[in-house]
Amino acid sequence: MEALRALIDRLEQDLSLQQPERLRERIDALDRLERYLGSPANSGADSVLDARLRSRVESLCAGLEAANQRLYAAIRHEIRRDAGAAAMQAWAPAFERTPETDGDGYDYLDALLTGVLQLEEPASEPAELSADMVFYQPTPARRIFELIARAGLAEHDVLIDLGSGLGHVSLLAAICTGARCVGIELEAAYVDCAARCANALGLANASFVRQDAREADLSTGTVFYLYTPFTGAMLDEMLARLRREADTREIRIATLGPCTPMVAREPWLRSVDTPKADRLVLFRSRALA
Ligand SMILES: C[S@@+](CC[C@H](N)C(=O)[O-])C[C@H]1O[C@@H](n2cnc3c(N)ncnc32)[C@H](O)[C@@H]1O
């Protein structure tokens, strides 16, 4: 209990925690306080947390959460007036310093993206996955920032996220860059959520299509992203289609997760750095003869 008291004292005195840019520290403090509140020793009728201490924790959490909500609302406002790139890029970490491992771990940047996008819950449960398809999981926000930087996404680009889920990748890329960002996704309920979010934020350069990625129109894409939407024969089929696109122009492919080694085996692609399953890897198609 002494550790909790010391933490509360410290957080109550640190008024700088209300500053918008201290999001990381607020998320960290909220995690710690909520762990105390949620621990079995401190919940229910037998709680050892006295009422006064509990009320201090609750009011601290409310103050920190309110500061987060103000930040998210301010960024949403900037996005709607077409100034979202600067507001979001200010949070982009130097990707050279992001951890070598832990490719799927989430952090305060995911809290930021969740707060800014305010995606609705999908209206229905996803259909059962067929063989080779991978269940939905969003790309961690810091990896999306990394994709934007390493692919050098710019106005002349068309980013196609193959298996786009709720659309985090296309939405953040559309906010941060002038690129046209397209999400292709089989689950209709996910596509609806992503499209509603793009509409609410006034993102004219983000669009979502309900389709099997293997049948999508790839002809305008310059950068293709795969956060392992599928493996096995489905991935082979997708790679064969991408290869046909690379016969017509140079394309870039970014991957994250277990599909990376399979993509790395393709002789028509060269990776910009050593392919690792838990890192974002950027491939370029070999120059046309
Ligand atoms: C691991 S999630 C990645 C989501 C998103 N790209 C992201 O990074 O946040 C994979 C997504 O691919 C979708 N998917 C799987 N097979 C697909 C297919 N054949 N065509 C389109 N989408 C597919 C799944 O429904 C799921 O939403």
Coordinates of C-alpha atoms and ligand atoms in Angstrom, one line a residue:
M1 CA 0.0 0.0 0.0
E2 CA 3.0 2.3 0.7
A3 CA 4.1 2.0 -2.9
L4 CA 0.6 3.0 -4.1
R5 CA 0.5 6.0 -1.8
A6 CA 3.9 7.2 -3.0
L7 CA 2.8 6.8 -6.6
I8 CA -0.4 8.7 -6.0
D9 CA 1.5 11.5 -4.2
R10 CA 4.0 11.8 -7.1
L11 CA 1.3 11.8 -9.8
E12 CA -0.9 14.3 -8.0
Q13 CA 2.1 16.7 -7.7
D14 CA 3.2 16.4 -11.3
L15 CA 1.0 18.9 -13.0
S16 CA 3.1 18.6 -16.2
L17 CA 1.3 15.3 -16.8
Q18 CA -1.6 17.3 -18.2
Q19 CA 0.5 18.6 -21.1
P20 CA -0.6 17.0 -24.3
E21 CA 2.8 15.7 -25.3
R22 CA 3.1 13.6 -22.1
L23 CA 0.8 11.0 -23.4
R24 CA 3.3 8.2 -22.9
E25 CA 3.7 9.0 -19.2
R26 CA -0.1 9.3 -18.8
I27 CA -0.7 5.9 -20.4
D28 CA 2.0 4.4 -18.2
A29 CA 0.5 6.0 -15.1
L30 CA -3.0 4.8 -16.0
D31 CA -1.8 1.2 -16.6
R32 CA -0.1 1.2 -13.1
L33 CA -3.1 2.7 -11.3
E34 CA -5.6 0.4 -13.1
R35 CA -3.5 -2.6 -12.2
Y36 CA -3.8 -1.5 -8.5
L37 CA -7.6 -1.0 -8.8
G38 CA -8.0 -4.3 -10.7
S39 CA -5.9 -6.5 -8.4
P40 CA -7.9 -9.1 -6.5
A41 CA -6.5 -7.7 -3.1
N42 CA -8.0 -4.2 -3.9
S43 CA -11.4 -5.1 -5.4
G44 CA -14.6 -6.4 -4.0
A45 CA -15.9 -6.4 -0.5
D46 CA -12.6 -7.6 1.0
S47 CA -10.6 -4.7 -0.6
V48 CA -7.7 -3.5 1.5
L49 CA -7.8 -0.2 -0.4
D50 CA -9.5 2.3 1.9
A51 CA -12.2 4.5 0.4
R52 CA -10.2 7.7 0.5
L53 CA -7.2 6.1 -1.3
R54 CA -9.6 4.6 -3.9
S55 CA -11.2 7.9 -4.5
R56 CA -7.8 9.6 -5.1
V57 CA -6.9 6.8 -7.6
E58 CA -10.2 7.2 -9.4
S59 CA -9.9 11.0 -9.6
L60 CA -6.3 10.7 -10.9
C61 CA -7.4 8.3 -13.6
A62 CA -10.3 10.6 -14.6
G63 CA -7.9 13.6 -14.9
L64 CA -5.3 11.6 -16.9
E65 CA -8.0 10.2 -19.2
A66 CA -9.6 13.7 -19.7
A67 CA -6.1 15.0 -20.8
N68 CA -5.9 12.1 -23.3
Q69 CA -9.4 12.8 -24.7
R70 CA -8.5 16.5 -25.2
L71 CA -5.4 15.5 -27.2
Y72 CA -7.4 13.0 -29.3
A73 CA -10.1 15.6 -30.0
A74 CA -7.5 18.3 -30.9
I75 CA -5.8 15.9 -33.4
R76 CA -9.2 14.9 -34.9
H77 CA -10.0 18.6 -35.4
E78 CA -6.6 19.1 -37.2
I79 CA -7.3 16.1 -39.5
R80 CA -10.8 17.4 -40.4
R81 CA -9.2 20.8 -41.4
D82 CA -6.6 18.9 -43.5
A83 CA -3.7 19.5 -41.1
G84 CA -3.6 16.0 -39.7
A85 CA -0.2 15.1 -41.2
A86 CA 1.8 17.5 -38.9
A87 CA -0.4 16.6 -35.9
M88 CA 0.2 12.8 -36.3
Q89 CA 3.7 12.8 -37.7
A90 CA 4.8 14.7 -34.5
W91 CA 4.3 11.3 -32.8
A92 CA 6.3 9.2 -35.3
P93 CA 9.1 7.5 -33.4
A94 CA 12.6 7.3 -35.0
F95 CA 12.1 3.8 -36.4
E96 CA 15.8 3.1 -36.2
R97 CA 15.3 3.1 -32.5
T98 CA 12.2 0.9 -32.3
P99 CA 12.9 -2.4 -30.6
E100 CA 14.6 -5.1 -32.7
T101 CA 12.0 -7.7 -31.5
D102 CA 8.5 -7.5 -30.1
G103 CA 7.1 -6.8 -33.6
D104 CA 3.5 -7.4 -32.4
G105 CA 3.7 -5.5 -29.0
Y106 CA 1.3 -2.6 -28.5
D107 CA 2.2 0.7 -26.7
Y108 CA 1.1 4.3 -26.1
L109 CA 1.0 5.0 -29.8
D110 CA -1.8 2.4 -30.2
A111 CA -3.7 4.2 -27.5
L112 CA -3.1 7.4 -29.5
L113 CA -4.3 5.8 -32.8
T114 CA -7.4 4.3 -31.1
G115 CA -8.3 7.6 -29.5
V116 CA -7.9 9.5 -32.8
L117 CA -9.7 7.0 -35.1
Q118 CA -12.5 6.2 -32.7
L119 CA -13.4 3.2 -34.7
E120 CA -16.8 1.7 -34.0
E121 CA -17.3 -1.9 -32.9
P122 CA -17.9 -4.1 -36.0
A123 CA -21.7 -4.8 -36.4
S124 CA -21.2 -8.5 -36.6
E125 CA -18.8 -11.3 -35.6
P126 CA -16.3 -12.3 -38.3
A127 CA -17.1 -15.3 -40.4
E128 CA -15.2 -18.5 -39.8
L129 CA -11.7 -18.4 -41.3
S130 CA -11.0 -20.7 -44.2
A131 CA -7.7 -22.6 -44.4
D132 CA -4.6 -20.4 -44.8
M133 CA -6.5 -17.2 -43.6
V134 CA -5.1 -15.4 -40.5
F135 CA -7.4 -14.0 -37.8
Y136 CA -7.6 -10.2 -37.4
Q137 CA -5.0 -8.3 -35.5
P138 CA -4.1 -4.7 -36.2
T139 CA -0.5 -3.7 -37.0
P140 CA 1.0 -1.9 -34.0
A141 CA 0.9 1.9 -34.6
R142 CA 4.7 2.3 -34.4
R143 CA 5.1 -0.2 -37.3
I144 CA 2.7 1.8 -39.4
F145 CA 4.8 4.9 -38.8
E146 CA 7.8 2.8 -39.7
L147 CA 6.1 1.7 -43.0
I148 CA 5.3 5.3 -43.9
A149 CA 8.9 6.4 -43.3
R150 CA 10.7 3.4 -44.8
A151 CA 8.5 3.2 -47.9
G152 CA 8.8 7.0 -48.3
L153 CA 5.1 7.1 -48.9
A154 CA 4.3 10.3 -50.8
E155 CA 1.5 12.0 -52.9
H156 CA 2.3 10.0 -56.0
D157 CA 1.9 6.6 -54.2
V158 CA -1.0 4.3 -54.0
L159 CA -0.7 2.1 -50.9
I160 CA -2.8 -1.1 -51.0
D161 CA -3.2 -3.0 -47.7
L162 CA -4.1 -6.6 -48.6
G163 CA -6.4 -7.8 -45.8
S164 CA -6.9 -4.4 -44.2
G165 CA -9.0 -5.4 -41.1
L166 CA -10.4 -2.3 -39.5
G167 CA -8.2 -0.1 -41.6
H168 CA -5.6 1.2 -39.2
V169 CA -2.8 1.1 -41.8
S170 CA -4.6 2.9 -44.6
L171 CA -6.2 5.4 -42.2
L172 CA -3.0 6.4 -40.5
A173 CA -1.1 6.5 -43.8
A174 CA -3.9 8.7 -45.3
I175 CA -3.7 11.1 -42.4
C176 CA 0.1 11.3 -42.5
T177 CA 0.8 11.5 -46.2
G178 CA -0.9 12.6 -49.5
A179 CA -0.8 9.0 -50.8
R180 CA -4.0 7.3 -51.9
C181 CA -4.6 4.5 -49.4
V182 CA -6.8 1.5 -50.2
G183 CA -7.8 -1.3 -47.9
I184 CA -9.0 -4.6 -49.3
E185 CA -10.8 -6.8 -46.8
L186 CA -13.0 -9.9 -46.9
E187 CA -15.0 -9.0 -43.7
A188 CA -17.9 -6.6 -44.7
A189 CA -18.3 -5.4 -41.1
Y190 CA -14.6 -4.4 -40.9
V191 CA -14.9 -2.5 -44.2
D192 CA -17.9 -0.6 -43.0
C193 CA -16.1 0.5 -39.8
A194 CA -13.0 1.6 -41.7
A195 CA -15.1 3.5 -44.3
R196 CA -17.2 5.3 -41.6
C197 CA -14.0 6.4 -39.8
A198 CA -12.5 7.8 -43.1
N199 CA -15.8 9.6 -43.7
A200 CA -16.0 11.0 -40.1
L201 CA -12.4 12.3 -40.4
G202 CA -12.9 13.7 -44.0
L203 CA -10.1 11.5 -45.4
A204 CA -10.8 11.7 -49.1
N205 CA -7.6 9.7 -49.9
A206 CA -8.6 6.6 -47.9
S207 CA -11.0 4.0 -49.3
F208 CA -12.0 0.5 -48.5
V209 CA -13.2 -2.4 -50.7
R210 CA -14.9 -5.6 -49.6
Q211 CA -13.2 -8.2 -51.7
D212 CA -11.0 -11.2 -51.6
A213 CA -7.5 -9.7 -51.9
R214 CA -6.6 -12.3 -54.6
E215 CA -9.2 -10.8 -56.8
A216 CA -8.5 -7.1 -56.2
D217 CA -7.5 -4.6 -58.8
L218 CA -3.8 -4.1 -58.1
S219 CA -3.1 -2.1 -61.2
T220 CA -2.7 1.3 -59.5
G221 CA -0.7 0.1 -56.5
T222 CA 2.9 1.3 -55.9
V223 CA 3.3 0.0 -52.4
F224 CA 1.6 -3.2 -51.2
Y225 CA 1.3 -4.1 -47.5
L226 CA 0.8 -7.6 -46.0
Y227 CA 0.5 -8.1 -42.2
T228 CA 0.3 -11.8 -42.8
P229 CA -3.4 -11.9 -43.9
F230 CA -2.9 -15.5 -45.1
T231 CA -0.2 -18.1 -45.6
G232 CA 0.2 -21.2 -47.7
A233 CA -1.4 -21.6 -51.1
M234 CA -3.4 -18.3 -50.6
L235 CA -0.2 -16.4 -50.1
D236 CA 1.4 -18.1 -53.1
E237 CA -1.5 -17.1 -55.3
M238 CA -1.3 -13.5 -54.0
L239 CA 2.5 -13.4 -54.7
A240 CA 1.9 -14.7 -58.3
R241 CA -0.5 -11.8 -58.9
L242 CA 1.9 -9.3 -57.4
R243 CA 4.6 -10.7 -59.6
R244 CA 2.5 -10.0 -62.7
E245 CA 2.1 -6.4 -61.5
A246 CA 5.9 -6.2 -61.2
D247 CA 6.3 -7.2 -64.8
T248 CA 4.7 -3.9 -65.7
R249 CA 6.4 -1.5 -63.2
E250 CA 8.6 -1.4 -60.2
I251 CA 6.6 -2.0 -57.0
R252 CA 7.4 -2.1 -53.3
I253 CA 6.0 -4.7 -50.9
A254 CA 6.2 -4.3 -47.1
T255 CA 5.5 -7.3 -44.8
L256 CA 5.2 -7.9 -41.1
G257 CA 4.9 -11.3 -39.4
P258 CA 5.2 -14.9 -40.5
C259 CA 4.6 -14.2 -44.2
T260 CA 7.9 -12.4 -44.4
P261 CA 10.1 -15.6 -45.0
M262 CA 7.8 -16.8 -47.8
V263 CA 7.9 -13.4 -49.5
A264 CA 11.7 -13.2 -49.0
R265 CA 12.0 -16.4 -51.1
E266 CA 10.6 -14.8 -54.2
P267 CA 13.4 -14.3 -56.7
W268 CA 11.8 -11.3 -58.3
L269 CA 12.0 -9.3 -55.1
R270 CA 15.0 -8.0 -53.2
S271 CA 14.7 -6.9 -49.6
V272 CA 16.1 -3.6 -48.5
D273 CA 17.4 -5.1 -45.3
T274 CA 17.7 -8.5 -43.7
P275 CA 14.2 -10.1 -43.5
K276 CA 13.0 -10.8 -40.0
A277 CA 9.6 -12.1 -39.1
D278 CA 9.2 -9.7 -36.2
R279 CA 10.3 -6.6 -38.1
L280 CA 8.7 -4.6 -40.9
V281 CA 10.5 -5.6 -44.0
L282 CA 10.5 -3.6 -47.2
F283 CA 11.0 -5.4 -50.6
R284 CA 11.5 -3.8 -54.0
S285 CA 10.8 -5.7 -57.3
R286 CA 13.9 -6.1 -59.4
A287 CA 14.3 -3.6 -62.2
L288 CA 12.6 -4.6 -65.4
A289 CA 15.0 -5.8 -68.2
Ligands
LIG1 C1 -3.5 -9.9 -39.5 S1 -5.0 -9.0 -40.0 C2 -4.2 -7.5 -40.6 C3 -5.1 -6.3 -40.6 C4 -4.5 -5.0 -41.2 N1 -3.8 -5.2 -42.4 C5 -3.6 -4.4 -40.2 O1 -2.4 -4.6 -40.4 O2 -4.0 -3.7 -39.3 C6 -5.4 -9.9 -41.5 C7 -6.7 -9.5 -42.1 O3 -6.7 -10.1 -43.4 C8 -8.1 -10.4 -43.7 N2 -8.1 -11.4 -44.8 C9 -7.7 -12.7 -44.7 N3 -7.8 -13.3 -45.9 C10 -8.2 -12.4 -46.8 C11 -8.5 -12.4 -48.2 N4 -8.4 -13.5 -48.9 N5 -8.9 -11.3 -48.7 C12 -9.0 -10.1 -48.0 N6 -8.8 -10.1 -46.7 C13 -8.4 -11.2 -46.1 C14 -8.6 -10.9 -42.4 O4 -10.1 -10.8 -42.3 C15 -8.0 -9.9 -41.4 O5 -8.8 -8.8 -41.2

